[in-house]
CSV table of C-alpha atoms in Angstrom, one decimal:
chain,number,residue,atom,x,y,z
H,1303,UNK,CA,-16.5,-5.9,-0.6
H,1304,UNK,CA,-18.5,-5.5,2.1
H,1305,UNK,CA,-20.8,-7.8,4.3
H,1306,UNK,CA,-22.5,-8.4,7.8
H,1307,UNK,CA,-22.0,-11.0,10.4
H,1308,UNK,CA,-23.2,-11.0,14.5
H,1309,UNK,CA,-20.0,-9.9,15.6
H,1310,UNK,CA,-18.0,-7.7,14.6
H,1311,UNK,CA,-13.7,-7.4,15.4
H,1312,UNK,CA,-12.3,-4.5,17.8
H,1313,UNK,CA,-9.7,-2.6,16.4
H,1314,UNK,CA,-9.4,1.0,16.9
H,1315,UNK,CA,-12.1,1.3,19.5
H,1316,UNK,CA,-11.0,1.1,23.1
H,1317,UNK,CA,-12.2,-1.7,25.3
H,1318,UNK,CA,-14.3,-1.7,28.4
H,1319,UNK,CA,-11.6,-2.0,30.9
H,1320,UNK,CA,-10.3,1.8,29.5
H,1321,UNK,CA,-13.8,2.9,28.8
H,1322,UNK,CA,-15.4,1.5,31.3
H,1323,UNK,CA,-18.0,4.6,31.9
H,1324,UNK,CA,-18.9,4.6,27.6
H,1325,UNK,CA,-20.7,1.7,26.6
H,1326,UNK,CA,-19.5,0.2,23.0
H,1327,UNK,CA,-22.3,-0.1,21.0
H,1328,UNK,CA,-20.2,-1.3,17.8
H,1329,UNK,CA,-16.7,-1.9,16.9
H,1330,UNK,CA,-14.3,-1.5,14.3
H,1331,UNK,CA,-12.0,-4.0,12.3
H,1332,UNK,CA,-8.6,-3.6,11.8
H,1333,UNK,CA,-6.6,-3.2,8.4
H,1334,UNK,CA,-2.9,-3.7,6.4
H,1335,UNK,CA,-1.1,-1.8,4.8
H,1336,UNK,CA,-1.3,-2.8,1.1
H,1337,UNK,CA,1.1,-3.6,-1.9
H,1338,UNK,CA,-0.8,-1.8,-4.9
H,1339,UNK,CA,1.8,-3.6,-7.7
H,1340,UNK,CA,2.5,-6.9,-8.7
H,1341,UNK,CA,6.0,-5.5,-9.1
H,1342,UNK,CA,5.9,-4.0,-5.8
H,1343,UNK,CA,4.3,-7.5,-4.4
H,1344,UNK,CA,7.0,-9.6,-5.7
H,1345,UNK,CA,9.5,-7.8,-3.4
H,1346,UNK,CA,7.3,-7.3,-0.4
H,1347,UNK,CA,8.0,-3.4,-0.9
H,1348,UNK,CA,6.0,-0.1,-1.0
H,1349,UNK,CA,7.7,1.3,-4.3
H,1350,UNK,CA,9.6,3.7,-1.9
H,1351,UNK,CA,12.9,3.4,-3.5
H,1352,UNK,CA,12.6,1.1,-6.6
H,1353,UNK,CA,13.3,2.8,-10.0
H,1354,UNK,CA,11.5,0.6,-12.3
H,1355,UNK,CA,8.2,1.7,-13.3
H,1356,UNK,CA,6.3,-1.4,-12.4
H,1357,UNK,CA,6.3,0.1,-9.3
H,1358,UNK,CA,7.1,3.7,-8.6
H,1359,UNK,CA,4.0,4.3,-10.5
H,1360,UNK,CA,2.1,3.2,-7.5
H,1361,UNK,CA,4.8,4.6,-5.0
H,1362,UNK,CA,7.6,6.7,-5.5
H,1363,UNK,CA,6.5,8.8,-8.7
H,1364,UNK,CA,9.3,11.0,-8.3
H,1365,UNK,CA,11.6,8.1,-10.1
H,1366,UNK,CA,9.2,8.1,-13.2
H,1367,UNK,CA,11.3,11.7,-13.7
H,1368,UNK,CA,13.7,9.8,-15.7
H,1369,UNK,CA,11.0,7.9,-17.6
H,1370,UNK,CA,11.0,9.1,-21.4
H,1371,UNK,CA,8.3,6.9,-22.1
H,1372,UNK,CA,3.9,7.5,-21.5
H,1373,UNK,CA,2.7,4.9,-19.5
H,1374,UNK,CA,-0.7,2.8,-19.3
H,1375,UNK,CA,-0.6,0.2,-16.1
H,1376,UNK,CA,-3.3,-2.3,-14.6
H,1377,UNK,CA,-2.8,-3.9,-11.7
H,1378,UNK,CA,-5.4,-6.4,-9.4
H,1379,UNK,CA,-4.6,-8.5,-6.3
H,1380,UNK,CA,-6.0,-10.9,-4.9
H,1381,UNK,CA,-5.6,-13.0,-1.4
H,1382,UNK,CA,-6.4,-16.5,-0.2
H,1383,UNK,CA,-7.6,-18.0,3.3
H,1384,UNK,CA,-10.2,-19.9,5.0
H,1385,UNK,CA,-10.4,-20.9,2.8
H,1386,UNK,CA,-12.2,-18.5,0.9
H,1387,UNK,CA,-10.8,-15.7,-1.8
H,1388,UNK,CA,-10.9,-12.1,-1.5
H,1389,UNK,CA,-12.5,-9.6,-4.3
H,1390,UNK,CA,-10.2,-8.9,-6.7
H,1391,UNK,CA,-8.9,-5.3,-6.0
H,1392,UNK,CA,-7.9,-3.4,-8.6
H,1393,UNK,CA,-4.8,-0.5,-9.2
H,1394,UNK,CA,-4.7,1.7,-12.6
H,1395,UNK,CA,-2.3,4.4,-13.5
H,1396,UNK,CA,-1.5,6.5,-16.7
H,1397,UNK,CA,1.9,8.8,-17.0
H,1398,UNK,CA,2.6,11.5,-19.1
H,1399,UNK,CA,6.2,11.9,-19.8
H,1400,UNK,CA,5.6,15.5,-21.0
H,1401,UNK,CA,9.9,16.6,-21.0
H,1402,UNK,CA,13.5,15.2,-19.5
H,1403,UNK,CA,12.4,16.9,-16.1
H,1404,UNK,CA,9.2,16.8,-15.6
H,1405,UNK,CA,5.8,14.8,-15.8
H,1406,UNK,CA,2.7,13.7,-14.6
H,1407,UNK,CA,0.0,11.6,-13.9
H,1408,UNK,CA,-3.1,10.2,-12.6
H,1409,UNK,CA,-3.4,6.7,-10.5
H,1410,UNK,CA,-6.4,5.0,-8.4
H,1411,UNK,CA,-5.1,2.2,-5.9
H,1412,UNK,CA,-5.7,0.5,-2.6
H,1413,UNK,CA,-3.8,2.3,0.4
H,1414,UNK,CA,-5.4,0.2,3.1
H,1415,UNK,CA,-7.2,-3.0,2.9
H,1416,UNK,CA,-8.6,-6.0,5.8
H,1417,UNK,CA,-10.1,-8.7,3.7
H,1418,UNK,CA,-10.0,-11.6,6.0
H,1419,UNK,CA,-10.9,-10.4,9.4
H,1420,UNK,CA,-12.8,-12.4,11.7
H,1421,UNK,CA,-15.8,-10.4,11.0
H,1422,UNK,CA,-16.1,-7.4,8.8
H,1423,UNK,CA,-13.8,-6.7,5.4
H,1424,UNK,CA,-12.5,-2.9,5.4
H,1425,UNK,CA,-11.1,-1.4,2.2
H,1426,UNK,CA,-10.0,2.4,1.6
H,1427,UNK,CA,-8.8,3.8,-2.0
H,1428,UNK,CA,-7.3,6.8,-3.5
H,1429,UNK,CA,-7.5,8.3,-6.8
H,1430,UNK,CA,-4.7,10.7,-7.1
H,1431,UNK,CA,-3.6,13.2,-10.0
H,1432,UNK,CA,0.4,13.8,-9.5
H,1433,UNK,CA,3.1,15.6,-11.0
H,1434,UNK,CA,6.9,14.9,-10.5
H,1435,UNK,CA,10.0,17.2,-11.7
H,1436,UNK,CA,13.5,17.1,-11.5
H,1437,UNK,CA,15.6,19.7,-9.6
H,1438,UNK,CA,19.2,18.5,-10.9
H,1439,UNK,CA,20.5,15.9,-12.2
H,1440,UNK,CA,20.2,13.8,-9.2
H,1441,UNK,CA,17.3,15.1,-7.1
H,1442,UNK,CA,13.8,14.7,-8.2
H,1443,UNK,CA,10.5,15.8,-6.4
H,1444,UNK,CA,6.6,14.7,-6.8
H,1445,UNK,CA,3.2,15.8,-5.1
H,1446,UNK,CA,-0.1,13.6,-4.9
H,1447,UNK,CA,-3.3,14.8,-4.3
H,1448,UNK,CA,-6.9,13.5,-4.7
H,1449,UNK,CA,-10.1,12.0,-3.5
H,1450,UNK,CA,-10.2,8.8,-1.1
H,1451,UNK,CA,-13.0,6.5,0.2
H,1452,UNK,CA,-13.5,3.9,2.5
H,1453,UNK,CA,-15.7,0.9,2.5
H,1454,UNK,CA,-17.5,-0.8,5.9
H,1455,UNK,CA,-20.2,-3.1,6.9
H,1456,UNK,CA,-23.4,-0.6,5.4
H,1457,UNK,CA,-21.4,0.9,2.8
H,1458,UNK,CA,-19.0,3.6,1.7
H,1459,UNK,CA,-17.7,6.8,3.7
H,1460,UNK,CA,-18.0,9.9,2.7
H,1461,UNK,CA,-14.4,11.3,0.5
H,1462,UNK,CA,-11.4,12.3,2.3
H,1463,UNK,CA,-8.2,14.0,0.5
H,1464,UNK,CA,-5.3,11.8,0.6
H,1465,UNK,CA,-2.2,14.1,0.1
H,1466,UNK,CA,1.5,12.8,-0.5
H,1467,UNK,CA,4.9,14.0,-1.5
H,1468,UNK,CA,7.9,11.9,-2.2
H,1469,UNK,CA,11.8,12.4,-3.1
H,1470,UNK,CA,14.1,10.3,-5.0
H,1471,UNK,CA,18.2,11.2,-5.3
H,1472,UNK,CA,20.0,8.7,-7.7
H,1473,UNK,CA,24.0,9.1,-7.4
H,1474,UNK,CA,25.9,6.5,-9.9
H,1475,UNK,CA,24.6,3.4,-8.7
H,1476,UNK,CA,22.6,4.5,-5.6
H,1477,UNK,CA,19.5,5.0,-4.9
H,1478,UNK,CA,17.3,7.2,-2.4
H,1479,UNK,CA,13.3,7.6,-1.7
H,1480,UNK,CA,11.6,9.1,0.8
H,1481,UNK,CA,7.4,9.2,0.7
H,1482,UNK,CA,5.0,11.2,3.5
H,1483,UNK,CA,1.9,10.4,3.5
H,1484,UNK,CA,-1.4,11.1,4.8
H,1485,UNK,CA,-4.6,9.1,4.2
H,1486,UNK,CA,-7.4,11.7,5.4
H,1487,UNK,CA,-10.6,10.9,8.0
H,1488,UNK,CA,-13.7,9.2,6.9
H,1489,UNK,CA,-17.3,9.5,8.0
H,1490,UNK,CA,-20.2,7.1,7.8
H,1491,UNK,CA,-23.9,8.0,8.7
H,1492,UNK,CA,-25.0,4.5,8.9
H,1493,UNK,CA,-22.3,2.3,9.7
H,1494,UNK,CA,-24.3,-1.1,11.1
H,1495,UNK,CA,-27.6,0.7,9.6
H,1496,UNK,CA,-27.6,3.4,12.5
H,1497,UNK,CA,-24.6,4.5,14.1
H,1498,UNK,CA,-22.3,7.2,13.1
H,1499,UNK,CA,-18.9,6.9,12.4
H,1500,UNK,CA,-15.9,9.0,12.4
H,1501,UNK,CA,-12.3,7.4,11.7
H,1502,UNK,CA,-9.1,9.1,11.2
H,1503,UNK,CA,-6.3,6.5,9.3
H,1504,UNK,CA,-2.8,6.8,10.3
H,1505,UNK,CA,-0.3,8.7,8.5
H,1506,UNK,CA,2.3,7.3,7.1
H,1507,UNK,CA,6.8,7.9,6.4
H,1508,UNK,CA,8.6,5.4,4.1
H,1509,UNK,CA,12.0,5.5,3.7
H,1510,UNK,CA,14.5,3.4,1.5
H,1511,UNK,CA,18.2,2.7,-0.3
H,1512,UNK,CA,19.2,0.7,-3.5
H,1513,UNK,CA,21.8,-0.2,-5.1
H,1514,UNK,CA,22.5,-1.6,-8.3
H,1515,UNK,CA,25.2,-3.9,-8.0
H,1516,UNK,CA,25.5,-4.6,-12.0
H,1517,UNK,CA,23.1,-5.0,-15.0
H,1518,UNK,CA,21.8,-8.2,-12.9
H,1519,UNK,CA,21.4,-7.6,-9.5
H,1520,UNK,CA,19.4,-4.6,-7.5
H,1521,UNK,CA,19.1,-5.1,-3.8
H,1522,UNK,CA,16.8,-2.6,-1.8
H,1523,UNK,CA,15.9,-1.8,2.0
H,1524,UNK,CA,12.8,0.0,3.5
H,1525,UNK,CA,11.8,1.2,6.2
H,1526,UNK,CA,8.1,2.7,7.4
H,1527,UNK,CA,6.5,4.4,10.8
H,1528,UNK,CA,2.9,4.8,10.8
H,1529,UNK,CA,1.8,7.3,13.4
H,1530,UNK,CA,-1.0,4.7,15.2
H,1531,UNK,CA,-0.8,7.3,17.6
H,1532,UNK,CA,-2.4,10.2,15.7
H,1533,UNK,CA,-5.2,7.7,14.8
H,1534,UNK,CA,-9.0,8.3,16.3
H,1535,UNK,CA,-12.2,6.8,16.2
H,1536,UNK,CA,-15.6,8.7,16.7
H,1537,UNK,CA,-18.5,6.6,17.2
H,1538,UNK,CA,-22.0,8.4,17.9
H,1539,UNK,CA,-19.5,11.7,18.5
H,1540,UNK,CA,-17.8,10.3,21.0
H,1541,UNK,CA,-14.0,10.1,20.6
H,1542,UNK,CA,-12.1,7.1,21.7
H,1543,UNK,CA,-7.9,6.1,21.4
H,1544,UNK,CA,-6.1,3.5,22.2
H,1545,UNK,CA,-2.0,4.3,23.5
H,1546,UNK,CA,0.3,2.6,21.4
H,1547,UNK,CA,3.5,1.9,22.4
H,1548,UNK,CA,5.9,3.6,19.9
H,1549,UNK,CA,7.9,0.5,18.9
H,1550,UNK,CA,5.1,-1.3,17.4
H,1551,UNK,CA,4.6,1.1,14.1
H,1552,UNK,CA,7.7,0.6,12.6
H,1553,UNK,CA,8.2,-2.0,9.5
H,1554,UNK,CA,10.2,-3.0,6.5
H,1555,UNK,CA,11.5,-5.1,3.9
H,1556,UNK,CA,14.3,-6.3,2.1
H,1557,UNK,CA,14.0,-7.4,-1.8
H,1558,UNK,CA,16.2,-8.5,-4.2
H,1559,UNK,CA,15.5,-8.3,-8.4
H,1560,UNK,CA,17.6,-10.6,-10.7
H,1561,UNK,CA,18.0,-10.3,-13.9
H,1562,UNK,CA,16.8,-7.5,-16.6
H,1563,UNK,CA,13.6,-6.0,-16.9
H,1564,UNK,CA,13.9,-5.4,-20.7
H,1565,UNK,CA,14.2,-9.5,-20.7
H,1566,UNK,CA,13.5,-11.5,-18.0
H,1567,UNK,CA,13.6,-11.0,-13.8
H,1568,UNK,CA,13.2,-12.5,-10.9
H,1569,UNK,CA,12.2,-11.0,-7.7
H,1570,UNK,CA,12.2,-11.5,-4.2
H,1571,UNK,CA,11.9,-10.0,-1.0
H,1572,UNK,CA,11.0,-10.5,3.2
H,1573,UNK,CA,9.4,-8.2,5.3
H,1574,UNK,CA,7.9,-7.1,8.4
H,1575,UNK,CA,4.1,-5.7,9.1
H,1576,UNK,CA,2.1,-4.0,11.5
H,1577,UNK,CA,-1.6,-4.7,11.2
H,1578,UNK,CA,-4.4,-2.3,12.7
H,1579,UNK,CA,-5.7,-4.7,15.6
H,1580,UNK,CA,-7.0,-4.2,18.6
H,1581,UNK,CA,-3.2,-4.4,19.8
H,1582,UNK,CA,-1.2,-3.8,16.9
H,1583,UNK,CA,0.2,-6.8,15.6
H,1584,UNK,CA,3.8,-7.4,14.3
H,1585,UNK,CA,4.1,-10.5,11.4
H,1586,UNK,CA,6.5,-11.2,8.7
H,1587,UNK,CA,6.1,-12.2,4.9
H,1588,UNK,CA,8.0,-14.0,2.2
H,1589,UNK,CA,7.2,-13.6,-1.5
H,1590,UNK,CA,8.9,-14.1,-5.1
H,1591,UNK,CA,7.6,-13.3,-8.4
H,1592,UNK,CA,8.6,-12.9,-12.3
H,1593,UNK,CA,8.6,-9.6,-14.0
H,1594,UNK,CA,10.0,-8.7,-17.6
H,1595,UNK,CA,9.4,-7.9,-21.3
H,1596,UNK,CA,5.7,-9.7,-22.5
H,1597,UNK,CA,7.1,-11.3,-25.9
H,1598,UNK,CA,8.8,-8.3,-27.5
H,1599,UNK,CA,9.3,-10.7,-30.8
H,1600,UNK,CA,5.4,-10.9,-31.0
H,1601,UNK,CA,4.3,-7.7,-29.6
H,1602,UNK,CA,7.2,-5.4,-30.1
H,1603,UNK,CA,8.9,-3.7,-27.3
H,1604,UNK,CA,6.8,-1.8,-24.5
H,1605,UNK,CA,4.7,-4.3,-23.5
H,1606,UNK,CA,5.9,-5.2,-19.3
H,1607,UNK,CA,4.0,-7.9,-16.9
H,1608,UNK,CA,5.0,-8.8,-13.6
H,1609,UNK,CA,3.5,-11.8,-11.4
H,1610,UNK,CA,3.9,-12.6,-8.1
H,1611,UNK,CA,2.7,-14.6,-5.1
H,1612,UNK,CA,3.1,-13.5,-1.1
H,1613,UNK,CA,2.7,-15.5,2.1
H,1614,UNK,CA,1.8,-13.0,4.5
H,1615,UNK,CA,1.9,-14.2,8.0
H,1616,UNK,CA,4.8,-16.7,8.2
H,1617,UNK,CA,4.7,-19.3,11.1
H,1618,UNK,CA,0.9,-18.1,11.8
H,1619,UNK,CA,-2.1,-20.0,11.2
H,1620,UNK,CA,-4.6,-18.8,8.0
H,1621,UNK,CA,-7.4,-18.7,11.2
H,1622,UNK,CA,-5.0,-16.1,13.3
H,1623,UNK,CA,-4.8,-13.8,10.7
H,1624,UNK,CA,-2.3,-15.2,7.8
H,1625,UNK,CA,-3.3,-14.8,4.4
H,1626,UNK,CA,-1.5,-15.8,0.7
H,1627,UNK,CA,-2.1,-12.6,-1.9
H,1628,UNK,CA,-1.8,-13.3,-5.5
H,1629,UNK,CA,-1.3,-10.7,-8.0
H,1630,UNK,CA,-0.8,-9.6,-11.8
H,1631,UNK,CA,0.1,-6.7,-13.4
H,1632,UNK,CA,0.4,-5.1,-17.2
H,1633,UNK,CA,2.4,-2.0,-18.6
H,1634,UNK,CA,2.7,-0.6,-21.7
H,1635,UNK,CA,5.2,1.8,-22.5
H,1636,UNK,CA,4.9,3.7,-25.5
């Protein structure tokens, strides 16, 4: 996932005209926030708020309270420009249901992910070990906690813990999620063979509301700050920042799912991004996708797919930065 060209993107290190007395001797590319579902891809969403485990099993675990069943989910991505293909990046989870309040699992995906920069790919995962329970009938906690890595031109970081907590308050026919999150800081002794590298990735607050208009129809909204401002770079021990202006870190979505999981749906969603650049860079995406039962007459019930496609960069060329993402994904419930 990783490889070397002559030059390589600014991102996160500051440029001469702010540095001008600390020479750069390399820089840094930049990176997205990614969708670790098919599920969660097919709405353009984070899983914040979504109660179907397609997705909260990547997001908001704290909905998988009200999941009776154990759960095995595969999930891989994979995007499209240059016209050249990324790696295939992969998500995996396994849930426990263990009583009616309270569970818990273990789940490795992508948090963030670059793969068509001008220059240099970036790719940072998390394999995380969680446990959600249910305070009442309506509010339900979970906690995630384990091991991340990053991956650069000369290879992979050193670990970092990535650490999140989420909430999720269902009332009738509403929905609420909240997720904090915080990625960790990542070190590598030979990024570009010889330099030293020190990067901290920004945290992260998603927030969101459904509702479930009837048996057919679930609408969701999202909304997400990451705190660029908190991020740093450290290259040969020598800290560098760039100021932000606050309203670029915020983002979010709207989705739409038609239809019944247990049978057949349709999803759908927009959204709005912030990528890691050298300025941080606002641009939207559209995406649709199919989700549902994977032939319960042959198989039996339990068996849950989703598949979805996602133009990310509407109205910008694929050479500026846009990208199409493909992916597929594969429950079973049993």
């Amino acid at each position: 996932m990783i490889f070397k060209s002559k030059w390589y993107l600014a991102v996160t290190l500051s440029s001469l005209w702010i540095f001008p007395s600390s020479p750069i001797q390399a820089q840094i590319s930049g990176y997205d926030v990614t969708f670790p579902s098919a599920y969660s891809l097919g709405l353009s969403s984070q899983g914040v708020v979504s109660s179907n485990s397609l997705s909260s099993i990547y997001g908001n675990t704290a909905f998988l309270t009200n999941q009776t069943k154990h759960i095995l989910d595969l999930s891989t991505n994979v995007s499209y420009a240059n016209p050249n293909f990324s790696p295939f990046y992969l998500s995996g989870a396994g849930y426990f249901s263990f009583s009616e309040s309270f569970g818990f699992g273990v789940r490795g995906k992508p948090v963030y992910l670059r793969s068509f920069p001008t220059d240099e790919r970036f790719s940072n995962y998390t394999f995380q070990a969680f446990a959600n329970w249910k305070l009442n009938p309506y509010i339900t906690f979970a906690i995630h906690l384990g091991p991340g890595v990053s991956g650069r031109i000369g290879g992979f970081s050193s670990y970092s813990w990535n650490v999140s907590a989420s909430m999720a308050i269902q009332y009738d026919n509403f929905r609420f999620g909240i997720i904090l999150e915080s990625p960790g800081t990542y070190r590598y002794d030979e990024y570009l063979g010889s330099e030293r590298l020190k990067e901290k990735l920004p945290e992260r607050a998603l927030v969101g509301i459904g509702y479930k208009w009837n048996d057919w129809i679930d609408i969701q909204l999202e909304g997400s700050r990451k705190f660029y401002e908190f991020t740093s770079v450290s290259l040969n021990q020598s800290n560098q920042y760039i100021p932000y202006p606050v309203r670029t870190m915020y983002s979010g979505n709207l989705s739409l799912a038609l239809g019944k999981i247990e049978t057949f749906q349709i999803l759908t969603g927009v959204g709005r991004e912030i990528r890691m650049e050298k300025s941080l860079r606002g641009f939207y995406t559209a995406s649709m996708g199919v989700a549902g039962s994977l032939f319960p007459s042959l198989f039996g019930e339990g068996y849950l797919y989703a598949v979805s496609v996602q133009r990310a960069g509407l109205s910008v060329r694929e050479r500026d930065g846009a990208e199409t993402r493909f992916a597929l994904q594969l429950q079973l419930q049993f």
